[in-house]
Coordinates of C-alpha atoms and ligand atoms in Angstrom, one line a residue:
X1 CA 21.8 -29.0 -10.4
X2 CA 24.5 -27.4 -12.3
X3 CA 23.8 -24.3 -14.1
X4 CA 24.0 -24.6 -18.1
X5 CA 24.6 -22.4 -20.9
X6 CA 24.8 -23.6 -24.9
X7 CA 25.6 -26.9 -25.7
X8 CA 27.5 -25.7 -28.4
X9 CA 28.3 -22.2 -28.1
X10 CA 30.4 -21.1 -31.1
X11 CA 29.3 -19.7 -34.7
X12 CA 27.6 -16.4 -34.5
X13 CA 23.4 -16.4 -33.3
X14 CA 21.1 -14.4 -32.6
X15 CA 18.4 -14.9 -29.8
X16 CA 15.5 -13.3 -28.1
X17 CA 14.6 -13.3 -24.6
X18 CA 12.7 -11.2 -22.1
X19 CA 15.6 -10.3 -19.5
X20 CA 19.3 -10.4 -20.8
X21 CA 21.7 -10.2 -17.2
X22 CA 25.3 -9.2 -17.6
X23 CA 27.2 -11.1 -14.8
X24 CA 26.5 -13.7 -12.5
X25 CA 28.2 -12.6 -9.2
X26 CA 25.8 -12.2 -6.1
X27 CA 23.9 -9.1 -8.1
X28 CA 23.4 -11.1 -11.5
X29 CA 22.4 -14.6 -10.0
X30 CA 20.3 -12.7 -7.1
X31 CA 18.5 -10.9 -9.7
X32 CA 18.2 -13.7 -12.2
X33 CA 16.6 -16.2 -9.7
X34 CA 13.7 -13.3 -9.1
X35 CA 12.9 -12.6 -12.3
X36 CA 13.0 -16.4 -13.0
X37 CA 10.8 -17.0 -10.6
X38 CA 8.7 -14.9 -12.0
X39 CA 8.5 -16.6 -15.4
X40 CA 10.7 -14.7 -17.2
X41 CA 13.1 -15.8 -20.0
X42 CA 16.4 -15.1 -18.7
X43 CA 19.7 -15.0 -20.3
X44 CA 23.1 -14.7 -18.3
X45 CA 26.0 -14.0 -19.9
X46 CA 29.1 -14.4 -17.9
X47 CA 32.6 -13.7 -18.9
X48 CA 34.6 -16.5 -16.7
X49 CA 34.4 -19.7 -16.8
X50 CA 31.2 -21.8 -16.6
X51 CA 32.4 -23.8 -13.9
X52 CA 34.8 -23.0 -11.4
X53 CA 38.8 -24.2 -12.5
X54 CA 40.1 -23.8 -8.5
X55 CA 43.6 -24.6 -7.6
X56 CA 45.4 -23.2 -4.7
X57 CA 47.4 -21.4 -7.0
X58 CA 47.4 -16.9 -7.2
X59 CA 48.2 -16.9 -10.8
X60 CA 45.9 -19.7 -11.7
X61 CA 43.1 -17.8 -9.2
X62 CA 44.3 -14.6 -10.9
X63 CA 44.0 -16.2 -14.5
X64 CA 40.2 -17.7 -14.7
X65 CA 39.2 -16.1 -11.4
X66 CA 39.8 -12.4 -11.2
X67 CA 38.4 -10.0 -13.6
X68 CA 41.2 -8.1 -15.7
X69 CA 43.5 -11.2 -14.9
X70 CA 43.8 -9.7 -10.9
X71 CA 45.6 -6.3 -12.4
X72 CA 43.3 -3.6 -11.6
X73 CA 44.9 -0.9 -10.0
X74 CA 43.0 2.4 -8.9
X75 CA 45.4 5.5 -9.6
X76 CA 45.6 8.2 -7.0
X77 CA 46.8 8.3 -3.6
X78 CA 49.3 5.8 -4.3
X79 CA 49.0 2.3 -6.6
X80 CA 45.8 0.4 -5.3
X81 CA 45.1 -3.0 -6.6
X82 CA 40.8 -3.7 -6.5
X83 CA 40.1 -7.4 -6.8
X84 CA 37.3 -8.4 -8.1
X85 CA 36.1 -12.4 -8.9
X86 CA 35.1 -13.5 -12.3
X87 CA 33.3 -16.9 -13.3
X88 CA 30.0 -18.2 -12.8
X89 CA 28.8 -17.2 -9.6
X90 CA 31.1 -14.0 -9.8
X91 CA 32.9 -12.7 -6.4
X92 CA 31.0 -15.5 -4.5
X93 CA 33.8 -18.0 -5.8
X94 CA 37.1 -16.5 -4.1
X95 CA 36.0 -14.5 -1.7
X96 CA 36.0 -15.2 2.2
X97 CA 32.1 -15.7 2.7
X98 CA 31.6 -12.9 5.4
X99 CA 27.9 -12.1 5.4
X100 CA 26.9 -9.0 7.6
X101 CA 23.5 -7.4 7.2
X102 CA 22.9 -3.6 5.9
X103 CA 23.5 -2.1 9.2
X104 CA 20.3 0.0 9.8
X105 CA 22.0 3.2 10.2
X106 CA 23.4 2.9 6.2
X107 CA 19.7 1.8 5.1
X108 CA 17.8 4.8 6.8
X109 CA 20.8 7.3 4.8
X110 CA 19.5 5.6 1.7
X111 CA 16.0 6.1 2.0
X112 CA 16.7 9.9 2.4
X113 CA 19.1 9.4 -0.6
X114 CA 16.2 7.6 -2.4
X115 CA 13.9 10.4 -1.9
X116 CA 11.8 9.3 1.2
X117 CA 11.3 5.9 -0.7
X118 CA 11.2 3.1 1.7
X119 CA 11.8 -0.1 0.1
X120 CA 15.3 -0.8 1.0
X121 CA 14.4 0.5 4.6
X122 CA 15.6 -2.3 7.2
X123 CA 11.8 -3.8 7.7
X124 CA 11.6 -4.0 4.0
X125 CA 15.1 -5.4 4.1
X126 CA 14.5 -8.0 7.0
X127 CA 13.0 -10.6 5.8
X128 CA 14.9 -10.9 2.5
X129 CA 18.0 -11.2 4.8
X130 CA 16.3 -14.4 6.6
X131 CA 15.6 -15.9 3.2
X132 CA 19.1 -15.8 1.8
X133 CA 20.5 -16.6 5.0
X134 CA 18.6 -20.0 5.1
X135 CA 19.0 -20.6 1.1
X136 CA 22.7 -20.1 1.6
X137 CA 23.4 -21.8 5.0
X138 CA 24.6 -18.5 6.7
X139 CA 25.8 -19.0 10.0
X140 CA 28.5 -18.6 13.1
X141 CA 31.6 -20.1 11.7
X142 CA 31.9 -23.2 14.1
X143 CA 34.7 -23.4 17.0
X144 CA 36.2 -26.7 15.3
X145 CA 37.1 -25.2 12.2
X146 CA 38.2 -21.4 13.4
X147 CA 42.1 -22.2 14.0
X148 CA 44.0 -20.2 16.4
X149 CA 44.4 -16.8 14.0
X150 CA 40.8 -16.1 14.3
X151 CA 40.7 -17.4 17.7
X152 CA 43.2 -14.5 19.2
X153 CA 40.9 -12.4 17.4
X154 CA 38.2 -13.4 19.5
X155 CA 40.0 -14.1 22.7
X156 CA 41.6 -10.2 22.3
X157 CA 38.5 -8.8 21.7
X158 CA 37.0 -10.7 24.6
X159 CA 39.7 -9.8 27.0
X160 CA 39.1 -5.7 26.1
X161 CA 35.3 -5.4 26.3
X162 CA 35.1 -5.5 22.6
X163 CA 31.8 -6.5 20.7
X164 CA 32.8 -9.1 18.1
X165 CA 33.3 -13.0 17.6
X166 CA 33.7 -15.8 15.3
X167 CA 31.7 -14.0 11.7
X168 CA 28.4 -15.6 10.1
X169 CA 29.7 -16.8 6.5
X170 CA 27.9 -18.3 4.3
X171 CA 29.9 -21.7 4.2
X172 CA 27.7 -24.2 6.2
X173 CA 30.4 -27.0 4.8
X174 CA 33.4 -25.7 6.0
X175 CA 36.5 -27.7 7.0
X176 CA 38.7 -24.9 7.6
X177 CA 41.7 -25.4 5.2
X178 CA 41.8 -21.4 4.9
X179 CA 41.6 -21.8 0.8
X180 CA 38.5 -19.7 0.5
X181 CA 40.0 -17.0 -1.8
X182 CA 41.5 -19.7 -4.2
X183 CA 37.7 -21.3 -4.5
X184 CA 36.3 -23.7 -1.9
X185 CA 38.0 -27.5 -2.8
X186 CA 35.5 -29.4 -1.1
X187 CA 32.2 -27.4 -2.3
X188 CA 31.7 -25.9 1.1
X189 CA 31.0 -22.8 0.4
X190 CA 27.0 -21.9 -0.3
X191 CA 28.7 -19.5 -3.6
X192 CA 25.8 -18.2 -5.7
X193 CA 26.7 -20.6 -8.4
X194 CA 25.8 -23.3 -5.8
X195 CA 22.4 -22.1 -4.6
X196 CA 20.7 -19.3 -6.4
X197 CA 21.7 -19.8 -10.3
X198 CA 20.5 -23.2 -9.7
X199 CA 17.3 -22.0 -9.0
X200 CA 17.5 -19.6 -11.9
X201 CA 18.4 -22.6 -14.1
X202 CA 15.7 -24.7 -12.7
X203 CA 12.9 -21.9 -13.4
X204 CA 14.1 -22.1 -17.5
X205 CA 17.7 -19.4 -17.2
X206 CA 20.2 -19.9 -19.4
X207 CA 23.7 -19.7 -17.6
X208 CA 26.3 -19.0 -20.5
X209 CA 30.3 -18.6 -19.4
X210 CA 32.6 -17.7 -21.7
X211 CA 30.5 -14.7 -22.7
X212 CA 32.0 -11.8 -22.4
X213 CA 29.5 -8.6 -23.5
X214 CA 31.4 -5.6 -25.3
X215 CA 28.3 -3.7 -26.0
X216 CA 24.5 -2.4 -24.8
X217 CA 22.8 -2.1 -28.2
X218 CA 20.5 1.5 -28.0
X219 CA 17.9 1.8 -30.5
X220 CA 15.5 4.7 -30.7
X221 CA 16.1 5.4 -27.2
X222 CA 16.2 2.5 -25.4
X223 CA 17.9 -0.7 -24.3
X224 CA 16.9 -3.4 -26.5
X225 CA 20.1 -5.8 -25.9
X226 CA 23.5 -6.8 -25.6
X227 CA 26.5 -8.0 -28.3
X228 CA 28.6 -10.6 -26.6
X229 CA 32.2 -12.3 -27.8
X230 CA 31.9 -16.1 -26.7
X231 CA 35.7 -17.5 -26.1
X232 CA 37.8 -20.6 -25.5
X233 CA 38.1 -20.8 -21.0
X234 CA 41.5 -21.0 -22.1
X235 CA 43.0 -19.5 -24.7
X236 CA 40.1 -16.8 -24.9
X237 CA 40.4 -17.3 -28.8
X238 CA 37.3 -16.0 -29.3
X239 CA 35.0 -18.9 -31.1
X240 CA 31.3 -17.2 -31.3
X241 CA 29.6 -14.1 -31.4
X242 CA 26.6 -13.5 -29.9
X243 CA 23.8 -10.8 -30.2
X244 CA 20.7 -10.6 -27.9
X245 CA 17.7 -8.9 -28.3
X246 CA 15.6 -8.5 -25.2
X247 CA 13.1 -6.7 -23.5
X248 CA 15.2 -5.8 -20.3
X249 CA 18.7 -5.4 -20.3
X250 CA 20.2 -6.4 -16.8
X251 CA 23.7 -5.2 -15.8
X252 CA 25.3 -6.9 -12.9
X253 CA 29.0 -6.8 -14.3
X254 CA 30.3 -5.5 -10.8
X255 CA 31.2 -2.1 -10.0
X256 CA 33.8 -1.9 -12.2
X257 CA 32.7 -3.9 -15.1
X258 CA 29.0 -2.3 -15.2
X259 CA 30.6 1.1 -15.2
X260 CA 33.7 0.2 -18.3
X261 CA 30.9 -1.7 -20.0
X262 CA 29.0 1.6 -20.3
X263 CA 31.7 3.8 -20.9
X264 CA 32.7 1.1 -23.9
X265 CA 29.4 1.2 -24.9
X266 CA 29.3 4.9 -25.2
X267 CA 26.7 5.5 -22.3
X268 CA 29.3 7.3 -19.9
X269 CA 26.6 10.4 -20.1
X270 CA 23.7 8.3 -18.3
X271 CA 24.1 10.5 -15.3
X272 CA 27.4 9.9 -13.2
X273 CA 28.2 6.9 -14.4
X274 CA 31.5 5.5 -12.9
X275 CA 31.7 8.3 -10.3
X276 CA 32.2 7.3 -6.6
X277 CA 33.9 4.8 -6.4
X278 CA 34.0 3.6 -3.2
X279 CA 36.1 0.7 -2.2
X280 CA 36.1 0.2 1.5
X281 CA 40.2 0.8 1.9
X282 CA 42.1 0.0 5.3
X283 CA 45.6 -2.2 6.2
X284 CA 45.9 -4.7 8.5
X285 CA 47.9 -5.1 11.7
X286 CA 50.5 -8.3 11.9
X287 CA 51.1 -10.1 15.4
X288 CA 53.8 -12.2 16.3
X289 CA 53.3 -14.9 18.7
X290 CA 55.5 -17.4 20.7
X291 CA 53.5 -20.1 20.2
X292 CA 52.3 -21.4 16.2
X293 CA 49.5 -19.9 15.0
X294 CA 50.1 -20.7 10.6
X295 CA 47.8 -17.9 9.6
X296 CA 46.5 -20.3 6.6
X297 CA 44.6 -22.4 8.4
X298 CA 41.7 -22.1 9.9
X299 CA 38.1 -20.4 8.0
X300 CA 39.1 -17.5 6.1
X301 CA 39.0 -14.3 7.6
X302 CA 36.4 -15.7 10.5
X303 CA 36.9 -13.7 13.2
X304 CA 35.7 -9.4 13.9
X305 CA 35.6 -7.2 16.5
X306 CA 34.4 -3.6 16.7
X307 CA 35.4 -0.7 18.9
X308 CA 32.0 1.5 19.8
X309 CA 34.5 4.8 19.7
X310 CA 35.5 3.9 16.2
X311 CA 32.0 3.6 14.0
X312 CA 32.6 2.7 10.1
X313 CA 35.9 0.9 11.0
X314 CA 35.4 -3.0 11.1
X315 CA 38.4 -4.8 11.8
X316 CA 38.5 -8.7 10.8
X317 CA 40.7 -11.5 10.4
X318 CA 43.4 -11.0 8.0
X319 CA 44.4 -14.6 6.7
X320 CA 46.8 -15.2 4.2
X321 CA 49.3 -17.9 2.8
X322 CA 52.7 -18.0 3.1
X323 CA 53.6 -16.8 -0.2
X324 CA 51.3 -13.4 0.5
X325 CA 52.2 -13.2 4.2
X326 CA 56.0 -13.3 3.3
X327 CA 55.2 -10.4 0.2
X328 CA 53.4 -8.2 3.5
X329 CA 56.9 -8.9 6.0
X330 CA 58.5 -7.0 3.5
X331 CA 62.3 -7.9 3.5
X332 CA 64.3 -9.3 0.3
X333 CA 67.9 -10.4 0.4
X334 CA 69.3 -11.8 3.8
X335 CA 66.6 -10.3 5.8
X336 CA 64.3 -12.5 3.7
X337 CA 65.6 -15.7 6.1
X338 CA 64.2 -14.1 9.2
X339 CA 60.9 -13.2 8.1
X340 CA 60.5 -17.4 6.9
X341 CA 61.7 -17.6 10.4
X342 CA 58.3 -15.8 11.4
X343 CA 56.0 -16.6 9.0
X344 CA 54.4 -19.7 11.2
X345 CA 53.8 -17.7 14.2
X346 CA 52.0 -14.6 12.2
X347 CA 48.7 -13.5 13.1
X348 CA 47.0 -11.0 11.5
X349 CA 43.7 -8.5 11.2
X350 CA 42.5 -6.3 8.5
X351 CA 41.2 -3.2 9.2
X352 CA 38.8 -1.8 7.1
X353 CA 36.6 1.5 6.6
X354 CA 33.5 2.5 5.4
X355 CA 35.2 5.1 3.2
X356 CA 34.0 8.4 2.6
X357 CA 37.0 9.1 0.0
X358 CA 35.9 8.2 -3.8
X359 CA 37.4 7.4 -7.2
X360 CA 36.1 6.8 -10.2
X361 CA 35.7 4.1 -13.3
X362 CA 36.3 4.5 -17.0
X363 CA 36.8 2.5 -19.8
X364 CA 40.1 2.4 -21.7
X365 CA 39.9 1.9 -26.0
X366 CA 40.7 -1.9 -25.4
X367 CA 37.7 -2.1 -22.8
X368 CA 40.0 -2.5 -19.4
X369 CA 39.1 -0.6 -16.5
X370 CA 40.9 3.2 -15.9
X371 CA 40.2 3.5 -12.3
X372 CA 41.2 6.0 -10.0
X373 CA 40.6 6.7 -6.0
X374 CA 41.7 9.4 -3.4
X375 CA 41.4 9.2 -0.2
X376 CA 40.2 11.4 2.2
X377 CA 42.9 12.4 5.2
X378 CA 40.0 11.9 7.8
X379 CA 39.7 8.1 6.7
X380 CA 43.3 7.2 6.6
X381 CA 43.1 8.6 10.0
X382 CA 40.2 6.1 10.8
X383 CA 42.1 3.6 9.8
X384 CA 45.3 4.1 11.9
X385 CA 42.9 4.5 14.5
X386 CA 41.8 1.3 14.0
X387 CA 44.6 -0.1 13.7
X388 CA 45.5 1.2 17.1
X389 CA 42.7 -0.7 18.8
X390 CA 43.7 -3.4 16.3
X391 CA 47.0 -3.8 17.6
X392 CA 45.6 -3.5 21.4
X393 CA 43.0 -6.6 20.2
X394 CA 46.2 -9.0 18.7
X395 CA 48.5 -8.4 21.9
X396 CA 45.2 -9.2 24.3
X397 CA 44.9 -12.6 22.3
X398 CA 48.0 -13.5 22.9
X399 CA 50.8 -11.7 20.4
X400 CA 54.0 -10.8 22.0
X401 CA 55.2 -8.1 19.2
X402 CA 52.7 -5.8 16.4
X403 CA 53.9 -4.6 12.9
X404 CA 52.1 -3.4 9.9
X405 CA 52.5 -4.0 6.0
X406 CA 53.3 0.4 6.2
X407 CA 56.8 1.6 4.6
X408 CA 59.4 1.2 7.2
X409 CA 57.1 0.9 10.3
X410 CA 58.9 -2.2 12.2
X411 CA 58.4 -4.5 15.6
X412 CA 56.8 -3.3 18.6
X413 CA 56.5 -4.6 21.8
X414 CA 54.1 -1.7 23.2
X415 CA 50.9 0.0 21.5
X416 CA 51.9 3.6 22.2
X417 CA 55.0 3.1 20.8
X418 CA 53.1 1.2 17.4
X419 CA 50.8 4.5 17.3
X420 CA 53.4 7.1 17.5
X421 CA 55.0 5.4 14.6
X422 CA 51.9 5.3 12.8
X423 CA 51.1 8.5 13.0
X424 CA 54.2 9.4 11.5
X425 CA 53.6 7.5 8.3
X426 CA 50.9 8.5 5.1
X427 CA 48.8 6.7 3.2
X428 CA 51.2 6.0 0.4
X429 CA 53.9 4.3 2.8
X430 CA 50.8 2.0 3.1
X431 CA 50.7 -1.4 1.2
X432 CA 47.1 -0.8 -0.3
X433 CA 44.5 -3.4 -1.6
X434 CA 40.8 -3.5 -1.4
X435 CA 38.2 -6.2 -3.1
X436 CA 34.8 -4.1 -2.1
X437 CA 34.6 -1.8 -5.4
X438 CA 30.8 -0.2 -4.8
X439 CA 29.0 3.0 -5.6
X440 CA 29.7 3.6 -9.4
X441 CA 26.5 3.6 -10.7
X442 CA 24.5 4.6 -7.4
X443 CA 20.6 4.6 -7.3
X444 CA 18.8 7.7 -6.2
X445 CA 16.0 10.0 -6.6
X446 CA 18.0 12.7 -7.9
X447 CA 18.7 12.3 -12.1
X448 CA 22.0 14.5 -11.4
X449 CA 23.5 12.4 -9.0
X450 CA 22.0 8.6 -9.5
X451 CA 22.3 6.6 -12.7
X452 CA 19.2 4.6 -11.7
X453 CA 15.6 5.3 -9.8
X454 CA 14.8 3.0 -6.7
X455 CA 13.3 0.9 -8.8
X456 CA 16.8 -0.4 -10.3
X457 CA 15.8 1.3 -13.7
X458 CA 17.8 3.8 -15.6
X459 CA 16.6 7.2 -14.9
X460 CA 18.1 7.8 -18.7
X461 CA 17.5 4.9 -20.7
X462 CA 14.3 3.1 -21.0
X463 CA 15.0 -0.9 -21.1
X464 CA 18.0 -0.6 -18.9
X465 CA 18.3 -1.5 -15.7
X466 CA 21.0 -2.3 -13.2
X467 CA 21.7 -4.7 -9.8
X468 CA 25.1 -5.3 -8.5
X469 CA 27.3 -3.6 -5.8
X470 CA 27.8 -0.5 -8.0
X471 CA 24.3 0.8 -7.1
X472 CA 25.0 1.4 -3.3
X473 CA 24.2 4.9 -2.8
X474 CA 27.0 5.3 0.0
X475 CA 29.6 2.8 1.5
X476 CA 28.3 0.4 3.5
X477 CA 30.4 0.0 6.1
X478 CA 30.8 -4.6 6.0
X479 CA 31.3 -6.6 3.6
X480 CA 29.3 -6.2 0.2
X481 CA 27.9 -10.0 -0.5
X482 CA 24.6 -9.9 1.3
X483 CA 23.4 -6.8 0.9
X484 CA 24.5 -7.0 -3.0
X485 CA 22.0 -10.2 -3.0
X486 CA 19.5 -8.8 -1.1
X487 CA 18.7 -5.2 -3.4
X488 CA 19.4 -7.4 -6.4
X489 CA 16.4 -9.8 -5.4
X490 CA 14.7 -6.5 -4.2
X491 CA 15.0 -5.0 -7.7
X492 CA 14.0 -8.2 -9.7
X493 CA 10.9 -9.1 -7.6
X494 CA 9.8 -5.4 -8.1
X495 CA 10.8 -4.5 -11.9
X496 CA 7.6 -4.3 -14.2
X497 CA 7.8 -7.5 -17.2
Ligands
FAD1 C1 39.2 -11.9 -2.7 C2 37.8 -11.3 -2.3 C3 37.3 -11.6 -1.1 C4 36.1 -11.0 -0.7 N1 35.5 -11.4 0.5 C5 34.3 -11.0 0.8 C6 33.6 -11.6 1.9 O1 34.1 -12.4 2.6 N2 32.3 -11.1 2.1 C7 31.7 -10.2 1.3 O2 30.6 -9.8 1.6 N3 32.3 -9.7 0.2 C8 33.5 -10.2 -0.1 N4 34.1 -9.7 -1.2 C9 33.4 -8.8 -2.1 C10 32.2 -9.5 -2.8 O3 32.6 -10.7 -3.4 C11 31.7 -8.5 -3.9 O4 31.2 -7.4 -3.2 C12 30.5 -9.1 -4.6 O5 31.0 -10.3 -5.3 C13 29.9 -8.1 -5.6 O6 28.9 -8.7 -6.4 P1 28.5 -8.2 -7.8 O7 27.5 -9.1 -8.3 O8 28.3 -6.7 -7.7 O9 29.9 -8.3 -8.7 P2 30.9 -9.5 -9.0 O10 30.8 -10.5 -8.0 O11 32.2 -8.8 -9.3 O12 30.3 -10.1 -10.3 C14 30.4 -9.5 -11.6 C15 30.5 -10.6 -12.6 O13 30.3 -10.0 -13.9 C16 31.3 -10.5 -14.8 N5 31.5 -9.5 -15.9 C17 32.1 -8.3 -15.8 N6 32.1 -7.7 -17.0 C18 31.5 -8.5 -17.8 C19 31.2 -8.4 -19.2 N7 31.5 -7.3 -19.9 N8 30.5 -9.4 -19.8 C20 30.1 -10.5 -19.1 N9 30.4 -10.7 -17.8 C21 31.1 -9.7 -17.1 C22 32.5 -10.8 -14.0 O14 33.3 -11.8 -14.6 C23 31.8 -11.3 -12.7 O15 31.7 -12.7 -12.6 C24 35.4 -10.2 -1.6 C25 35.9 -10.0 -2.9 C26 37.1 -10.5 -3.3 C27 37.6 -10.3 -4.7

């Protein structure tokens, strides 16, 4: 069943429901299938497109796909671009479909945070975990559809003691055609879109895309709705205007969009709204082989290891097209011949950071994200660290030479000789990205430091209440999906109707 919104959604209306959700990534379609559930009248209001316009394409991905058009850029230590997805069913459409559980550790530092409340504790969290991983098909990427990028991954791993393996994603259909981040072209990819706003839909939600919200409507105190511009999937000419009034206001924007809709909606003093930011930073180690490996194919990013001296640092599988992977070699001009040269025996691993450095979200006058981040000198040195071991992990597999996407680093036949170079380079010779934005809006007992309770409801304005990754009340450490799905559900199976 697909989800639905209007049939005809332009002209200007009014409607009244009992829970309005802004956003339908994994927080807003987690959330939205409890309270459905439950028998309330939901409304989701999505800003992307109601159903997913893939093409292998970056600037078509970057167009309908990534919020902001794919230009968010966190100022700071250096020029960071934060992706983050955009459409019906949110993130959950272009990302790479790691799931990892909580890690027990990062769930016991909550419930301190939380004030001795236990209800995101990992027994609480367990079997919540088992029902999304059956619901969305979560398993051990398969050996047939791995390619030989994740596989020196494993193989490295294997050959150095290293925990690790092919990763659990929540893709049970996958043919491994390494597309993931594009959208999935065959539908093999369990995306929330796929598994639980259908449910939402068939317990009475409305799914409306093309909705983007500019405004949580305050009256006497509380949250008693949303005011929503409704535009054309392509030419955003907006064609409809939309105001709902509802009992619960739900915001599951993302971590940037919850926090730059509040800020736009002049509700920045809610507590620290938009502080924190984290955004689980890192780089990623190239390897070149002798033999083929072509990077882009194979199941996106399926492949991790860890190293027990480095906790927090979780390398995975860097995979990335030719296009990209030619962008992260570096050269231009005559050079650029001899990186095409290399490009089909390239394999590569991310290494990324539970992050202890933090930025922050704003809204600009024209509603974009102002982001900023710094980093803490401790993590970039956990990542270079990690990179070390990353390096070590590639050669193992079966690379012959290691190089990095850092200013000026080069080829390297020998670890030591990688690392000493390293360690010569900061964090603005790095070539940053991250896609895990978290933390903005965090939950916690404390009014000071936590825009919402552990109960997902403002601590400073009745009728609001929020469930996406923004709410973590520290990094986490893996990637974001699951446990975004899981405290969503948590919060709508437990909010008072
Ligand atoms: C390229 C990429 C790869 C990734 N790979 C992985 C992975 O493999 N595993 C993993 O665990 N995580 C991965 N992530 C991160 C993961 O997708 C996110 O952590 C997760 O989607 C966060 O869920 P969310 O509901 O908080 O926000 P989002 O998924 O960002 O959803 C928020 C939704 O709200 C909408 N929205 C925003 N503002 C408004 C507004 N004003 N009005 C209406 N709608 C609005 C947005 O369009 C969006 O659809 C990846 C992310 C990216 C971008």
């Amino acid at each position: 069943m697909t989800p639905r919104g209007f049939a005809d959604a332009t002209g200007e209306r009014t409607l009244q429901v009992d829970v309005v959700v802004v956003g339908s990534g994994p927080g807003g379609s987690a959330v939205s299938r409890a309270l459905a559930e439950r028998g309330a009248k939901v409304l989701v209001l999505e800003e992307g497109p109601p159903k997913p316009r893939f093409r292998p394409s970056m600037p078509h991905t970057q167009r309908y796909h990534m919020q902001e058009g794919g230009l968010i850029v966190a100022r700071g230590s250096g020029f960071m671009p934060i992706a983050a997805g955009r459409g019906v069913g949110g993130g959950s459409l272009i990302n790479s479909a790691i799931c990892f559980r909580t890690p027990d550790h990062v769930l016991d530092g909550w419930a301190e945070v939380l004030g001795g409340d236990a209800r995101f504790a990992p027994a609480a969290m367990a079997p919540v975990f088992d029902e999304l991983e059956a619901l969305l098909g979560i398993g051990t990427t398969p050996d047939e559809v791995l390619g030989e990028n994740n596989r020196i991954i494993i193989r490295g791993a294997r050959a150095l003691g290293l925990p690790g393996g092919a990763v659990r994603r929540n893709a049970p259909g996958c043919a491994g055609c390494g597309l993931c981040n594009h959208g999935c072209p065959i539908g093999g990819k369990a995306s929330v879109d796929r598994v639980l706003l259908p449910i939402a839909a068939a317990h009475g939600a409305i799914i409306q895309g093309d909705a983007r919200v500019t405004r949580v409507i305050v009256e006497r105190g509380r949250a008693v709705g949303v005011e929503a511009r409704i535009h054309d999937t392509d030419s955003l000419e907006v064609v409809g205007a939309l105001t709902v009034r509802a009992g619960t206001v739900v915001l599951a924007a993302g971590a940037i969009g919850t926090p730059r809709l509040l800020w736009s909606s002049g509700l920045g003093d809610l507590g620290p709204v938009g502080d924190g930011l984290h955004v689980h930073p890192g780089n990623a180690v190239l390897g070149l082989c002798d033999h083929e490996v072509v990077m882009w194919r194979g199941a996106t990013q399926g492949a991790w290891f860890e190293d027990p001296a480095l906790p927090g640092v979780l390398p995975h599988t860097l995979s990335l097209p030719p296009g990209p992977a030619l962008l992260m070699l570096g050269p231009s001009g005559a050079a650029a011949k001899a990186s095409h040269e290399l490009l089909p025996n390239l394999c590569g691993c991310v290494v990324m950071i539970s992050d202890h450095g933090t930025g922050r979200v704003r809204a600009t006058a024209d509603g974009r994200a102002d982001v900023t981040y710094t980093f803490e000198p401790n993590d970039v040195q956990r990542i270079k660290d990690g990179m070390r071991t990353t390096a070590s992990v590639l050669m193992a597999g079966g690379a012959r030479e290691v190089m990095a996407p850092v200013h000026g680093l080069g080829r390297y036949t020998d670890v030591d000789a990688f690392t000493a170079a390293l360690a010569t380079r900061d964090v603005t010779d790095f070539t940053l990205y991250a896609s895990h934005p978290m933390s903005t809006c965090r939950m916690g007992a404390d009014p000071s430091r936590a825009v919402i309770g552990p109960t997902g409801e403002a601590h400073r304005l009745p009728g609001l209440v929020i469930a996406d990754a923004s709410v973590f009340p520290t990094s986490l450490g893996v990637n974001p999906q699951l446990t975004t799905m899981a405290v969503a559900t948590m919060i709508g199976r437990a909010l008072p109707l």
